[in-house]
mmCIF file of C-alpha atoms in Angstrom:
data_model
loop_
_atom_site.group_PDB
_atom_site.id
_atom_site.type_symbol
_atom_site.label_atom_id
_atom_site.label_comp_id
_atom_site.label_asym_id
_atom_site.label_seq_id
_atom_site.Cartn_x
_atom_site.Cartn_y
_atom_site.Cartn_z
ATOM 1 C CA MET A 1 0.091 0.144 0.006
ATOM 2 C CA LYS A 2 1.037 3.180 -1.204
ATOM 3 C CA LEU A 3 -0.118 6.310 1.048
ATOM 4 C CA PRO A 4 0.563 10.025 0.181
ATOM 5 C CA GLN A 5 2.800 11.424 3.409
ATOM 6 C CA ASP A 6 -0.152 13.636 4.395
ATOM 7 C CA GLN A 7 -2.408 10.337 4.615
ATOM 8 C CA LEU A 8 1.102 8.067 6.231
ATOM 9 C CA GLU A 9 1.694 10.429 8.978
ATOM 10 C CA ARG A 10 -2.337 10.660 10.219
ATOM 11 C CA LEU A 11 -2.427 7.271 10.271
ATOM 12 C CA ALA A 12 0.652 7.191 12.468
ATOM 13 C CA LEU A 13 -0.757 9.346 14.272
ATOM 14 C CA HIS A 14 -4.016 8.011 14.847
ATOM 15 C CA SER A 15 -2.231 4.832 15.706
ATOM 16 C CA ALA A 16 -0.702 6.100 18.128
ATOM 17 C CA PHE A 17 -3.543 7.461 19.639
ATOM 18 C CA GLY A 18 -5.453 4.186 19.723
ATOM 19 C CA LEU A 19 -2.123 2.215 21.102
ATOM 20 C CA HIS A 20 -2.174 4.451 23.560
ATOM 21 C CA LEU A 21 -6.010 4.266 24.591
ATOM 22 C CA VAL A 22 -5.640 -0.111 24.974
ATOM 23 C CA ALA A 23 -2.398 0.983 26.990
ATOM 24 C CA LYS A 24 -4.373 3.269 29.788
ATOM 25 C CA TRP A 25 -7.106 0.525 30.182
ATOM 26 C CA MET A 26 -4.607 -2.285 30.181
ATOM 27 C CA SER A 27 -2.815 -0.219 32.992
ATOM 28 C CA GLU A 28 -6.012 0.218 35.070
ATOM 29 C CA ARG A 29 -6.522 -3.924 35.084
ATOM 30 C CA SER A 30 -4.874 -6.353 37.434
ATOM 31 C CA ASP A 31 -4.609 -9.347 35.076
ATOM 32 C CA VAL A 32 -2.054 -8.117 32.458
ATOM 33 C CA ASP A 33 0.969 -10.086 32.007
ATOM 34 C CA PRO A 34 3.697 -7.619 33.952
ATOM 35 C CA GLU A 35 6.000 -8.416 31.403
ATOM 36 C CA ILE A 36 3.170 -7.109 28.929
ATOM 37 C CA ARG A 37 2.751 -4.020 30.562
ATOM 38 C CA ASP A 38 6.530 -3.437 31.080
ATOM 39 C CA ARG A 39 6.324 -3.638 26.687
ATOM 40 C CA LEU A 40 3.541 -1.435 26.592
ATOM 41 C CA ARG A 41 5.433 0.978 29.019
ATOM 42 C CA VAL A 42 8.492 0.647 26.468
ATOM 43 C CA HIS A 43 6.336 1.770 23.379
ATOM 44 C CA ILE A 44 4.270 4.189 24.923
ATOM 45 C CA ALA A 45 7.273 6.547 26.080
ATOM 46 C CA ALA A 46 8.914 6.135 22.557
ATOM 47 C CA ILE A 47 5.366 7.412 21.082
ATOM 48 C CA ASP A 48 5.842 10.091 23.590
ATOM 49 C CA GLY A 49 8.979 11.059 22.413
ATOM 50 C CA VAL A 50 7.864 11.164 18.919
ATOM 51 C CA LEU A 51 4.700 13.465 19.586
ATOM 52 C CA SER A 52 6.404 15.688 21.283
ATOM 53 C CA HIS A 53 9.558 15.745 19.203
ATOM 54 C CA ASN A 54 7.653 16.683 16.221
ATOM 55 C CA GLY A 55 4.588 19.135 18.611
ATOM 56 C CA HIS A 56 2.375 17.126 19.565
ATOM 57 C CA ASP A 57 3.161 17.823 23.475
ATOM 58 C CA TRP A 58 -0.083 18.533 24.236
ATOM 59 C CA ILE A 59 -0.734 15.319 25.379
ATOM 60 C CA ARG A 60 2.388 14.736 26.817
ATOM 61 C CA GLU A 61 0.661 14.708 30.249
ATOM 62 C CA GLU A 62 -1.600 12.240 29.857
ATOM 63 C CA ILE A 63 0.836 9.843 27.973
ATOM 64 C CA GLU A 64 3.214 10.514 30.782
ATOM 65 C CA LYS A 65 0.496 9.014 33.347
ATOM 66 C CA THR A 66 0.027 5.923 31.254
ATOM 67 C CA GLU A 67 3.828 5.296 31.396
ATOM 68 C CA ALA A 68 3.655 5.520 35.044
ATOM 69 C CA ALA A 69 0.170 3.630 35.295
ATOM 70 C CA LEU A 70 2.039 0.789 33.416
ATOM 71 C CA GLY A 71 5.229 0.802 35.792
ATOM 72 C CA ALA A 72 3.303 0.559 38.771
ATOM 73 C CA ALA A 73 1.980 -2.897 38.702
#
């Protein structure tokens, strides 16, 4: 599949936010394997860095809360 650059960027952004919502939901559950929680935390931290670097720092606080919740189990 070949997408124009603007659509590729939108797809990446929406995918990142979708993963964040799933990670946030999983961070509130007690039945999630600790290894999965840790791997999600690492991915969410990486997404946070990319989003912040590209001007989407408005969601940083929420993503950092999710990272902390994933690491708190």
